C-alpha cells in the first residue's frame, strides 16, 4: 500500500515459477472507487548458459594445398545460439572478419616460399570460440 505517487513495486521473481503471469495494480480513491490495470509478463529465471562452442570450417583452401597467385580463402561458422564473428588470419595476421562467414583474397605472390598457416576463429555471442587451422605450401 502506497498513499502518494509516484508508485513503484519491487518484485523478487525467484519466488515465482517460470512462465506467464499477470501483475495487477489497483488504485482506490477516498470514495471507495477502484481503478485496475493489468499487465501480462513472462518470468524466466532459469536461463541456461550457452557453453557450446561454435563450429567453424575453412572452406578454401584445403589443408596441405599447394598455392600460388591469388588464393580465395573462405570460412564459415554455425552455433547453437548465435555467431558474433568469424575472423581469418594468415600467418598470425588478421586479414578479415565477418558474421557467420568470411572471405578474403590473399595475394600469395608476395609471400616467401614454404609453409603458411591459415586460421579461422569463430566466436559466439556468449564468448565461446573455436579455431580451425590449415597449412598450405607455396
mmCIF file of N, CA and C in Angstrom:
data_model
loop_
_atom_site.group_PDB
_atom_site.id
_atom_site.type_symbol
_atom_site.label_atom_id
_atom_site.label_comp_id
_atom_site.label_asym_id
_atom_site.label_seq_id
_atom_site.Cartn_x
_atom_site.Cartn_y
_atom_site.Cartn_z
ATOM 1 N N UNK A 1 0.856 -1.178 0.000
ATOM 2 C CA UNK A 1 0.000 0.000 0.000
ATOM 3 C C UNK A 1 0.893 1.230 0.000
ATOM 4 N N UNK A 2 0.563 2.166 -0.890
ATOM 5 C CA UNK A 2 1.337 3.393 -1.035
ATOM 6 C C UNK A 2 0.353 4.535 -1.228
ATOM 7 N N UNK A 3 0.424 5.576 -0.372
ATOM 8 C CA UNK A 3 -0.568 6.650 -0.403
ATOM 9 C C UNK A 3 -0.204 7.807 -1.323
ATOM 10 N N UNK A 4 1.031 7.922 -1.739
ATOM 11 C CA UNK A 4 1.445 9.050 -2.584
ATOM 12 C C UNK A 4 2.306 8.552 -3.740
ATOM 13 N N UNK A 5 2.116 9.180 -4.907
ATOM 14 C CA UNK A 5 2.895 8.807 -6.089
ATOM 15 C C UNK A 5 4.267 9.457 -6.072
ATOM 16 N N UNK A 6 5.186 9.090 -6.913
ATOM 17 C CA UNK A 6 4.988 8.026 -7.902
ATOM 18 C C UNK A 6 4.996 6.655 -7.215
ATOM 19 N N UNK A 7 4.336 5.724 -7.832
ATOM 20 C CA UNK A 7 4.155 4.411 -7.245
ATOM 21 C C UNK A 7 5.129 3.419 -7.869
ATOM 22 N N UNK A 8 5.651 2.540 -7.053
ATOM 23 C CA UNK A 8 6.570 1.519 -7.561
ATOM 24 C C UNK A 8 6.418 0.260 -6.721
ATOM 25 N N UNK A 9 6.981 -0.807 -7.252
ATOM 26 C CA UNK A 9 6.891 -2.090 -6.579
ATOM 27 C C UNK A 9 8.110 -2.910 -6.975
ATOM 28 N N UNK A 10 8.823 -3.440 -6.007
ATOM 29 C CA UNK A 10 9.948 -4.334 -6.268
ATOM 30 C C UNK A 10 9.450 -5.764 -6.112
ATOM 31 N N UNK A 11 9.763 -6.598 -7.110
ATOM 32 C CA UNK A 11 9.251 -7.963 -7.121
ATOM 33 C C UNK A 11 10.402 -8.937 -7.281
ATOM 34 N N UNK A 12 10.562 -9.831 -6.335
ATOM 35 C CA UNK A 12 11.571 -10.881 -6.416
ATOM 36 C C UNK A 12 10.982 -12.028 -7.228
ATOM 37 N N UNK A 13 11.327 -12.090 -8.509
ATOM 38 C CA UNK A 13 10.735 -13.094 -9.397
ATOM 39 C C UNK A 13 11.202 -14.508 -9.091
ATOM 40 N N UNK A 14 12.263 -14.651 -8.293
ATOM 41 C CA UNK A 14 12.732 -16.005 -7.979
ATOM 42 C C UNK A 14 11.751 -16.764 -7.095
ATOM 43 N N UNK A 15 10.783 -16.061 -6.529
ATOM 44 C CA UNK A 15 9.760 -16.735 -5.721
ATOM 45 C C UNK A 15 8.620 -17.257 -6.583
ATOM 46 N N UNK A 16 8.694 -17.016 -7.868
ATOM 47 C CA UNK A 16 7.629 -17.383 -8.814
ATOM 48 C C UNK A 16 8.172 -18.401 -9.815
ATOM 49 N N UNK A 17 7.364 -19.356 -10.192
ATOM 50 C CA UNK A 17 7.764 -20.328 -11.214
ATOM 51 C C UNK A 17 7.894 -19.628 -12.568
ATOM 52 N N UNK A 18 8.808 -20.120 -13.397
ATOM 53 C CA UNK A 18 8.947 -19.580 -14.747
ATOM 54 C C UNK A 18 7.654 -19.778 -15.523
ATOM 55 N N UNK A 19 7.338 -18.802 -16.363
ATOM 56 C CA UNK A 19 6.147 -18.891 -17.194
ATOM 57 C C UNK A 19 5.358 -17.596 -17.165
ATOM 58 N N UNK A 20 4.196 -17.635 -17.791
ATOM 59 C CA UNK A 20 3.337 -16.451 -17.905
ATOM 60 C C UNK A 20 2.628 -16.174 -16.584
ATOM 61 N N UNK A 21 2.514 -14.903 -16.264
ATOM 62 C CA UNK A 21 1.774 -14.474 -15.076
ATOM 63 C C UNK A 21 1.263 -13.053 -15.308
ATOM 64 N N UNK A 22 0.400 -12.611 -14.443
ATOM 65 C CA UNK A 22 -0.166 -11.258 -14.555
ATOM 66 C C UNK A 22 0.199 -10.449 -13.328
ATOM 67 N N UNK A 23 0.422 -9.163 -13.549
ATOM 68 C CA UNK A 23 0.626 -8.221 -12.452
ATOM 69 C C UNK A 23 -0.556 -7.260 -12.485
ATOM 70 N N UNK A 24 -1.210 -7.110 -11.347
ATOM 71 C CA UNK A 24 -2.395 -6.259 -11.255
ATOM 72 C C UNK A 24 -2.099 -5.112 -10.293
ATOM 73 N N UNK A 25 -2.365 -3.892 -10.744
ATOM 74 C CA UNK A 25 -2.259 -2.709 -9.882
ATOM 75 C C UNK A 25 -3.668 -2.182 -9.642
ATOM 76 N N UNK A 26 -3.965 -1.863 -8.387
ATOM 77 C CA UNK A 26 -5.282 -1.321 -8.046
ATOM 78 C C UNK A 26 -5.089 0.013 -7.331
ATOM 79 N N UNK A 27 -5.917 0.973 -7.705
ATOM 80 C CA UNK A 27 -5.904 2.284 -7.047
ATOM 81 C C UNK A 27 -7.286 2.541 -6.457
ATOM 82 N N UNK A 28 -7.309 2.986 -5.216
ATOM 83 C CA UNK A 28 -8.564 3.270 -4.520
ATOM 84 C C UNK A 28 -8.620 4.764 -4.227
ATOM 85 N N UNK A 29 -9.775 5.360 -4.444
ATOM 86 C CA UNK A 29 -9.934 6.770 -4.061
ATOM 87 C C UNK A 29 -10.669 6.852 -2.723
ATOM 88 N N UNK A 30 -10.821 8.075 -2.228
ATOM 89 C CA UNK A 30 -11.434 8.270 -0.909
ATOM 90 C C UNK A 30 -12.906 7.881 -0.861
ATOM 91 N N UNK A 31 -13.534 7.739 -2.034
ATOM 92 C CA UNK A 31 -14.942 7.320 -2.078
ATOM 93 C C UNK A 31 -15.085 5.815 -2.179
ATOM 94 N N UNK A 32 -13.953 5.100 -2.241
ATOM 95 C CA UNK A 32 -14.010 3.649 -2.339
ATOM 96 C C UNK A 32 -14.032 3.111 -3.752
ATOM 97 N N UNK A 33 -13.916 4.001 -4.740
ATOM 98 C CA UNK A 33 -13.848 3.546 -6.133
ATOM 99 C C UNK A 33 -12.494 2.891 -6.387
ATOM 100 N N UNK A 34 -12.497 1.909 -7.282
ATOM 101 C CA UNK A 34 -11.281 1.156 -7.580
ATOM 102 C C UNK A 34 -10.965 1.259 -9.064
ATOM 103 N N UNK A 35 -9.704 1.566 -9.366
ATOM 104 C CA UNK A 35 -9.203 1.502 -10.743
ATOM 105 C C UNK A 35 -8.200 0.375 -10.822
ATOM 106 N N UNK A 36 -8.272 -0.411 -11.890
ATOM 107 C CA UNK A 36 -7.407 -1.583 -12.025
ATOM 108 C C UNK A 36 -6.660 -1.539 -13.349
ATOM 109 N N UNK A 37 -5.399 -1.928 -13.304
ATOM 110 C CA UNK A 37 -4.590 -2.068 -14.522
ATOM 111 C C UNK A 37 -3.822 -3.382 -14.425
ATOM 112 N N UNK A 38 -3.854 -4.160 -15.504
ATOM 113 C CA UNK A 38 -3.208 -5.476 -15.521
ATOM 114 C C UNK A 38 -2.215 -5.543 -16.674
ATOM 115 N N UNK A 39 -1.045 -6.100 -16.403
ATOM 116 C CA UNK A 39 -0.096 -6.412 -17.479
ATOM 117 C C UNK A 39 0.273 -7.882 -17.375
ATOM 118 N N UNK A 40 0.511 -8.489 -18.522
ATOM 119 C CA UNK A 40 0.951 -9.879 -18.575
ATOM 120 C C UNK A 40 2.455 -9.900 -18.813
ATOM 121 N N UNK A 41 3.153 -10.699 -18.042
ATOM 122 C CA UNK A 41 4.606 -10.812 -18.159
ATOM 123 C C UNK A 41 4.991 -12.287 -18.190
ATOM 124 N N UNK A 42 6.214 -12.538 -18.625
ATOM 125 C CA UNK A 42 6.759 -13.888 -18.599
ATOM 126 C C UNK A 42 7.969 -13.899 -17.683
ATOM 127 N N UNK A 43 7.943 -14.758 -16.689
ATOM 128 C CA UNK A 43 9.057 -14.915 -15.763
ATOM 129 C C UNK A 43 10.002 -15.950 -16.357
ATOM 130 N N UNK A 44 11.272 -15.622 -16.394
ATOM 131 C CA UNK A 44 12.279 -16.545 -16.929
ATOM 132 C C UNK A 44 13.539 -16.502 -16.094
ATOM 133 N N UNK A 45 13.513 -17.130 -14.948
ATOM 134 C CA UNK A 45 14.674 -17.133 -14.056
ATOM 135 C C UNK A 45 15.691 -18.207 -14.406
ATOM 136 N N UNK A 46 15.244 -19.283 -14.999
ATOM 137 C CA UNK A 46 16.143 -20.395 -15.287
ATOM 138 C C UNK A 46 16.770 -20.246 -16.664
ATOM 139 N N UNK A 47 17.635 -19.259 -16.797
ATOM 140 C CA UNK A 47 18.329 -19.035 -18.057
ATOM 141 C C UNK A 47 19.470 -20.038 -18.154
ATOM 142 N N UNK A 48 19.507 -20.772 -19.238
ATOM 143 C CA UNK A 48 20.544 -21.772 -19.445
ATOM 144 C C UNK A 48 21.735 -21.099 -20.111
ATOM 145 N N UNK A 49 22.892 -21.236 -19.515
ATOM 146 C CA UNK A 49 24.104 -20.632 -20.066
ATOM 147 C C UNK A 49 24.515 -21.348 -21.349
ATOM 148 N N UNK A 50 24.985 -20.565 -22.313
ATOM 149 C CA UNK A 50 25.496 -21.127 -23.569
ATOM 150 C C UNK A 50 26.949 -21.515 -23.352
ATOM 151 N N UNK A 51 27.202 -22.809 -23.245
ATOM 152 C CA UNK A 51 28.565 -23.301 -23.057
ATOM 153 C C UNK A 51 29.054 -24.081 -24.265
ATOM 154 N N UNK A 52 28.263 -24.083 -25.329
ATOM 155 C CA UNK A 52 28.617 -24.822 -26.537
ATOM 156 C C UNK A 52 29.374 -23.910 -27.492
ATOM 157 N N UNK A 53 30.579 -24.312 -27.834
ATOM 158 C CA UNK A 53 31.398 -23.528 -28.762
ATOM 159 C C UNK A 53 30.846 -23.656 -30.182
ATOM 160 N N UNK A 54 31.075 -22.634 -30.998
ATOM 161 C CA UNK A 54 30.629 -22.715 -32.391
ATOM 162 C C UNK A 54 31.446 -23.739 -33.174
ATOM 163 N N UNK A 55 30.939 -24.098 -34.332
ATOM 164 C CA UNK A 55 31.657 -24.976 -35.262
ATOM 165 C C UNK A 55 32.142 -24.098 -36.400
ATOM 166 N N UNK A 56 33.435 -24.178 -36.712
ATOM 167 C CA UNK A 56 34.000 -23.355 -37.784
ATOM 168 C C UNK A 56 34.713 -24.253 -38.787
ATOM 169 N N UNK A 57 34.584 -23.907 -40.053
ATOM 170 C CA UNK A 57 35.258 -24.640 -41.126
ATOM 171 C C UNK A 57 35.922 -23.667 -42.075
ATOM 172 N N UNK A 58 37.103 -24.034 -42.525
ATOM 173 C CA UNK A 58 37.758 -23.299 -43.605
ATOM 174 C C UNK A 58 37.343 -24.012 -44.880
ATOM 175 N N UNK A 59 36.587 -23.311 -45.702
ATOM 176 C CA UNK A 59 36.027 -23.922 -46.908
ATOM 177 C C UNK A 59 37.006 -23.919 -48.069
ATOM 178 N N UNK A 60 37.989 -23.044 -48.025
ATOM 179 C CA UNK A 60 39.032 -22.984 -49.058
ATOM 180 C C UNK A 60 40.198 -22.183 -48.506
ATOM 181 N N UNK A 61 41.440 -22.616 -48.723
ATOM 182 C CA UNK A 61 41.906 -23.844 -49.356
ATOM 183 C C UNK A 61 41.884 -25.011 -48.365
ATOM 184 N N UNK A 62 42.114 -26.192 -48.881
ATOM 185 C CA UNK A 62 42.150 -27.379 -48.028
ATOM 186 C C UNK A 62 43.533 -27.520 -47.407
ATOM 187 N N UNK A 63 43.593 -28.222 -46.296
ATOM 188 C CA UNK A 63 44.864 -28.458 -45.624
ATOM 189 C C UNK A 63 45.833 -29.180 -46.561
ATOM 190 N N UNK A 64 47.066 -28.690 -46.616
ATOM 191 C CA UNK A 64 48.101 -29.307 -47.436
ATOM 192 C C UNK A 64 48.127 -28.852 -48.878
ATOM 193 N N UNK A 65 47.234 -27.939 -49.255
ATOM 194 C CA UNK A 65 47.172 -27.475 -50.647
ATOM 195 C C UNK A 65 48.451 -26.736 -51.023
ATOM 196 N N UNK A 66 48.804 -26.850 -52.296
ATOM 197 C CA UNK A 66 49.884 -26.047 -52.866
ATOM 198 C C UNK A 66 49.232 -24.829 -53.499
ATOM 199 N N UNK A 67 49.715 -23.652 -53.123
ATOM 200 C CA UNK A 67 49.070 -22.417 -53.557
ATOM 201 C C UNK A 67 50.023 -21.560 -54.380
ATOM 202 N N UNK A 68 49.426 -20.668 -55.163
ATOM 203 C CA UNK A 68 50.190 -19.663 -55.904
ATOM 204 C C UNK A 68 49.225 -18.560 -56.309
ATOM 205 N N UNK A 69 49.756 -17.400 -56.635
ATOM 206 C CA UNK A 69 48.909 -16.302 -57.094
ATOM 207 C C UNK A 69 47.925 -15.855 -56.036
ATOM 208 N N UNK A 70 46.736 -15.450 -56.482
ATOM 209 C CA UNK A 70 45.678 -15.049 -55.556
ATOM 210 C C UNK A 70 44.946 -16.283 -55.046
ATOM 211 N N UNK A 71 44.820 -16.368 -53.745
ATOM 212 C CA UNK A 71 44.158 -17.507 -53.104
ATOM 213 C C UNK A 71 42.881 -16.992 -52.441
ATOM 214 N N UNK A 72 41.753 -17.548 -52.842
ATOM 215 C CA UNK A 72 40.477 -17.190 -52.221
ATOM 216 C C UNK A 72 40.293 -18.035 -50.969
ATOM 217 N N UNK A 73 40.335 -17.370 -49.828
ATOM 218 C CA UNK A 73 40.174 -18.046 -48.543
ATOM 219 C C UNK A 73 38.732 -17.843 -48.083
ATOM 220 N N UNK A 74 38.115 -18.914 -47.638
ATOM 221 C CA UNK A 74 36.744 -18.819 -47.142
ATOM 222 C C UNK A 74 36.574 -19.600 -45.855
ATOM 223 N N UNK A 75 35.751 -19.084 -44.972
ATOM 224 C CA UNK A 75 35.437 -19.783 -43.727
ATOM 225 C C UNK A 75 33.991 -19.488 -43.358
ATOM 226 N N UNK A 76 33.372 -20.453 -42.688
ATOM 227 C CA UNK A 76 32.001 -20.257 -42.218
ATOM 228 C C UNK A 76 31.857 -20.909 -40.851
ATOM 229 N N UNK A 77 30.874 -20.426 -40.106
ATOM 230 C CA UNK A 77 30.658 -20.943 -38.759
ATOM 231 C C UNK A 77 29.169 -21.037 -38.459
ATOM 232 N N UNK A 78 28.840 -21.974 -37.586
ATOM 233 C CA UNK A 78 27.477 -22.119 -37.081
ATOM 234 C C UNK A 78 27.549 -22.241 -35.562
ATOM 235 N N UNK A 79 26.423 -21.968 -34.906
ATOM 236 C CA UNK A 79 26.372 -22.045 -33.455
ATOM 237 C C UNK A 79 24.959 -22.408 -33.020
ATOM 238 N N UNK A 80 24.844 -22.991 -31.846
ATOM 239 C CA UNK A 80 23.527 -23.368 -31.334
ATOM 240 C C UNK A 80 22.692 -22.160 -30.901
ATOM 241 N N UNK A 81 23.328 -20.995 -30.700
ATOM 242 C CA UNK A 81 22.597 -19.783 -30.329
ATOM 243 C C UNK A 81 22.823 -18.708 -31.383
ATOM 244 N N UNK A 82 24.026 -18.124 -31.424
ATOM 245 C CA UNK A 82 24.301 -17.070 -32.407
ATOM 246 C C UNK A 82 25.801 -16.841 -32.541
ATOM 247 N N UNK A 83 26.239 -16.618 -33.767
ATOM 248 C CA UNK A 83 27.630 -16.283 -34.056
ATOM 249 C C UNK A 83 27.830 -14.785 -33.855
ATOM 250 N N UNK A 84 28.896 -14.414 -33.156
ATOM 251 C CA UNK A 84 29.253 -12.999 -33.023
ATOM 252 C C UNK A 84 30.113 -12.576 -34.206
ATOM 253 N N UNK A 85 31.165 -13.383 -34.509
ATOM 254 C CA UNK A 85 32.016 -13.070 -35.655
ATOM 255 C C UNK A 85 32.905 -14.246 -36.012
ATOM 256 N N UNK A 86 33.427 -14.184 -37.230
ATOM 257 C CA UNK A 86 34.407 -15.144 -37.728
ATOM 258 C C UNK A 86 35.579 -14.320 -38.237
ATOM 259 N N UNK A 87 36.787 -14.639 -37.779
ATOM 260 C CA UNK A 87 37.979 -13.902 -38.181
ATOM 261 C C UNK A 87 38.941 -14.819 -38.912
ATOM 262 N N UNK A 88 39.550 -14.288 -39.982
ATOM 263 C CA UNK A 88 40.541 -15.029 -40.768
ATOM 264 C C UNK A 88 41.928 -14.458 -40.519
ATOM 265 N N UNK A 89 42.878 -15.356 -40.282
ATOM 266 C CA UNK A 89 44.270 -14.973 -40.074
ATOM 267 C C UNK A 89 45.140 -15.717 -41.073
ATOM 268 N N UNK A 90 46.151 -15.038 -41.583
ATOM 269 C CA UNK A 90 47.172 -15.679 -42.404
ATOM 270 C C UNK A 90 48.499 -15.437 -41.706
ATOM 271 N N UNK A 91 49.164 -16.509 -41.345
ATOM 272 C CA UNK A 91 50.434 -16.437 -40.616
ATOM 273 C C UNK A 91 50.333 -15.517 -39.401
ATOM 274 N N UNK A 92 49.214 -15.617 -38.678
ATOM 275 C CA UNK A 92 49.024 -14.878 -37.443
ATOM 276 C C UNK A 92 48.559 -13.443 -37.586
ATOM 277 N N UNK A 93 48.362 -12.976 -38.822
ATOM 278 C CA UNK A 93 47.932 -11.598 -39.062
ATOM 279 C C UNK A 93 46.455 -11.594 -39.460
ATOM 280 N N UNK A 94 45.644 -10.811 -38.740
ATOM 281 C CA UNK A 94 44.221 -10.706 -39.050
ATOM 282 C C UNK A 94 44.037 -10.112 -40.439
ATOM 283 N N UNK A 95 43.261 -10.809 -41.278
ATOM 284 C CA UNK A 95 43.028 -10.348 -42.650
ATOM 285 C C UNK A 95 41.584 -9.938 -42.899
ATOM 286 N N UNK A 96 40.617 -10.576 -42.226
ATOM 287 C CA UNK A 96 39.208 -10.253 -42.473
ATOM 288 C C UNK A 96 38.353 -10.772 -41.324
ATOM 289 N N UNK A 97 37.230 -10.089 -41.106
ATOM 290 C CA UNK A 97 36.252 -10.501 -40.098
ATOM 291 C C UNK A 97 34.861 -10.369 -40.689
ATOM 292 N N UNK A 98 34.002 -11.329 -40.387
ATOM 293 C CA UNK A 98 32.628 -11.293 -40.881
ATOM 294 C C UNK A 98 31.679 -11.920 -39.883
ATOM 295 N N UNK A 99 30.411 -11.939 -40.241
ATOM 296 C CA UNK A 99 29.366 -12.532 -39.399
ATOM 297 C C UNK A 99 28.887 -13.830 -40.031
ATOM 298 N N UNK A 100 29.204 -14.945 -39.423
ATOM 299 C CA UNK A 100 28.745 -16.231 -39.943
ATOM 300 C C UNK A 100 29.633 -16.813 -41.013
ATOM 301 N N UNK A 101 30.064 -15.977 -41.944
ATOM 302 C CA UNK A 101 31.009 -16.420 -42.969
ATOM 303 C C UNK A 101 31.898 -15.245 -43.338
ATOM 304 N N UNK A 102 33.055 -15.569 -43.877
ATOM 305 C CA UNK A 102 34.015 -14.527 -44.253
ATOM 306 C C UNK A 102 34.859 -15.036 -45.414
ATOM 307 N N UNK A 103 35.224 -14.133 -46.310
ATOM 308 C CA UNK A 103 36.118 -14.466 -47.421
ATOM 309 C C UNK A 103 37.226 -13.424 -47.488
ATOM 310 N N UNK A 104 38.343 -13.844 -48.062
ATOM 311 C CA UNK A 104 39.485 -12.942 -48.232
ATOM 312 C C UNK A 104 40.306 -13.439 -49.413
ATOM 313 N N UNK A 105 40.718 -12.527 -50.269
ATOM 314 C CA UNK A 105 41.606 -12.878 -51.374
ATOM 315 C C UNK A 105 43.027 -12.531 -50.952
ATOM 316 N N UNK A 106 43.842 -13.566 -50.831
ATOM 317 C CA UNK A 106 45.219 -13.436 -50.354
ATOM 318 C C UNK A 106 46.155 -13.475 -51.546
ATOM 319 N N UNK A 107 46.969 -12.444 -51.678
ATOM 320 C CA UNK A 107 47.958 -12.394 -52.754
ATOM 321 C C UNK A 107 49.200 -13.139 -52.279
ATOM 322 N N UNK A 108 49.256 -14.429 -52.585
ATOM 323 C CA UNK A 108 50.363 -15.270 -52.132
ATOM 324 C C UNK A 108 51.647 -15.000 -52.900
ATOM 325 N N UNK A 109 51.580 -14.256 -54.009
ATOM 326 C CA UNK A 109 52.793 -13.917 -54.771
ATOM 327 C C UNK A 109 53.786 -13.149 -53.895
ATOM 328 N N UNK A 110 53.262 -12.404 -52.939
ATOM 329 C CA UNK A 110 54.104 -11.577 -52.082
ATOM 330 C C UNK A 110 54.725 -12.357 -50.926
ATOM 331 N N UNK A 111 54.358 -13.602 -50.790
ATOM 332 C CA UNK A 111 54.810 -14.405 -49.656
ATOM 333 C C UNK A 111 56.040 -15.235 -50.006
ATOM 334 N N UNK A 112 56.824 -15.540 -48.980
ATOM 335 C CA UNK A 112 58.001 -16.392 -49.163
ATOM 336 C C UNK A 112 57.559 -17.825 -49.445
ATOM 337 N N UNK A 113 58.408 -18.564 -50.122
ATOM 338 C CA UNK A 113 58.142 -19.988 -50.356
ATOM 339 C C UNK A 113 58.171 -20.721 -49.024
ATOM 340 N N UNK A 114 57.367 -21.768 -48.923
ATOM 341 C CA UNK A 114 57.329 -22.556 -47.700
ATOM 342 C C UNK A 114 55.908 -22.750 -47.200
ATOM 343 N N UNK A 115 55.807 -23.141 -45.942
ATOM 344 C CA UNK A 115 54.510 -23.427 -45.334
ATOM 345 C C UNK A 115 53.915 -22.162 -44.718
ATOM 346 N N UNK A 116 52.620 -21.976 -44.950
ATOM 347 C CA UNK A 116 51.887 -20.841 -44.387
ATOM 348 C C UNK A 116 50.659 -21.376 -43.651
ATOM 349 N N UNK A 117 50.282 -20.681 -42.590
ATOM 350 C CA UNK A 117 49.173 -21.110 -41.739
ATOM 351 C C UNK A 117 47.980 -20.174 -41.905
ATOM 352 N N UNK A 118 46.830 -20.771 -42.157
ATOM 353 C CA UNK A 118 45.568 -20.037 -42.244
ATOM 354 C C UNK A 118 44.705 -20.488 -41.074
ATOM 355 N N UNK A 119 44.169 -19.515 -40.335
ATOM 356 C CA UNK A 119 43.308 -19.835 -39.200
ATOM 357 C C UNK A 119 41.988 -19.097 -39.325
ATOM 358 N N UNK A 120 40.939 -19.773 -38.928
ATOM 359 C CA UNK A 120 39.622 -19.150 -38.794
ATOM 360 C C UNK A 120 39.208 -19.320 -37.344
ATOM 361 N N UNK A 121 38.833 -18.216 -36.717
ATOM 362 C CA UNK A 121 38.373 -18.257 -35.332
ATOM 363 C C UNK A 121 36.935 -17.761 -35.304
ATOM 364 N N UNK A 122 36.049 -18.605 -34.797
ATOM 365 C CA UNK A 122 34.635 -18.239 -34.661
ATOM 366 C C UNK A 122 34.335 -17.997 -33.192
ATOM 367 N N UNK A 123 33.612 -16.910 -32.930
ATOM 368 C CA UNK A 123 33.183 -16.582 -31.572
ATOM 369 C C UNK A 123 31.665 -16.464 -31.564
ATOM 370 N N UNK A 124 31.048 -17.016 -30.513
ATOM 371 C CA UNK A 124 29.597 -16.850 -30.404
ATOM 372 C C UNK A 124 29.280 -15.710 -29.445
ATOM 373 N N UNK A 125 28.020 -15.387 -29.319
ATOM 374 C CA UNK A 125 27.616 -14.238 -28.515
ATOM 375 C C UNK A 125 27.818 -14.452 -27.016
ATOM 376 N N UNK A 126 28.090 -15.694 -26.600
ATOM 377 C CA UNK A 126 28.379 -15.975 -25.193
ATOM 378 C C UNK A 126 29.873 -15.928 -24.898
ATOM 379 N N UNK A 127 30.698 -15.728 -25.946
ATOM 380 C CA UNK A 127 32.141 -15.664 -25.765
ATOM 381 C C UNK A 127 32.862 -16.975 -25.998
ATOM 382 N N UNK A 128 32.144 -18.041 -26.333
ATOM 383 C CA UNK A 128 32.792 -19.310 -26.675
ATOM 384 C C UNK A 128 33.468 -19.158 -28.031
ATOM 385 N N UNK A 129 34.598 -19.840 -28.218
ATOM 386 C CA UNK A 129 35.286 -19.741 -29.506
ATOM 387 C C UNK A 129 35.871 -21.082 -29.920
ATOM 388 N N UNK A 130 36.085 -21.205 -31.220
ATOM 389 C CA UNK A 130 36.691 -22.387 -31.819
ATOM 390 C C UNK A 130 37.642 -21.921 -32.908
ATOM 391 N N UNK A 131 38.770 -22.607 -33.026
ATOM 392 C CA UNK A 131 39.760 -22.277 -34.049
ATOM 393 C C UNK A 131 39.947 -23.458 -34.983
ATOM 394 N N UNK A 132 39.977 -23.181 -36.262
ATOM 395 C CA UNK A 132 40.281 -24.190 -37.290
ATOM 396 C C UNK A 132 41.546 -23.716 -37.996
ATOM 397 N N UNK A 133 42.481 -24.626 -38.226
ATOM 398 C CA UNK A 133 43.757 -24.279 -38.846
ATOM 399 C C UNK A 133 44.036 -25.193 -40.027
ATOM 400 N N UNK A 134 44.501 -24.604 -41.118
ATOM 401 C CA UNK A 134 45.030 -25.378 -42.242
ATOM 402 C C UNK A 134 46.396 -24.809 -42.587
ATOM 403 N N UNK A 135 47.241 -25.678 -43.112
ATOM 404 C CA UNK A 135 48.544 -25.233 -43.592
ATOM 405 C C UNK A 135 48.607 -25.468 -45.086
ATOM 406 N N UNK A 136 49.184 -24.490 -45.773
ATOM 407 C CA UNK A 136 49.334 -24.563 -47.223
ATOM 408 C C UNK A 136 50.798 -24.345 -47.565
ATOM 409 N N UNK A 137 51.180 -24.762 -48.767
ATOM 410 C CA UNK A 137 52.573 -24.661 -49.191
ATOM 411 C C UNK A 137 52.645 -23.835 -50.457
ATOM 412 N N UNK A 138 53.584 -22.887 -50.450
ATOM 413 C CA UNK A 138 53.824 -22.095 -51.650
ATOM 414 C C UNK A 138 55.120 -22.572 -52.263
#
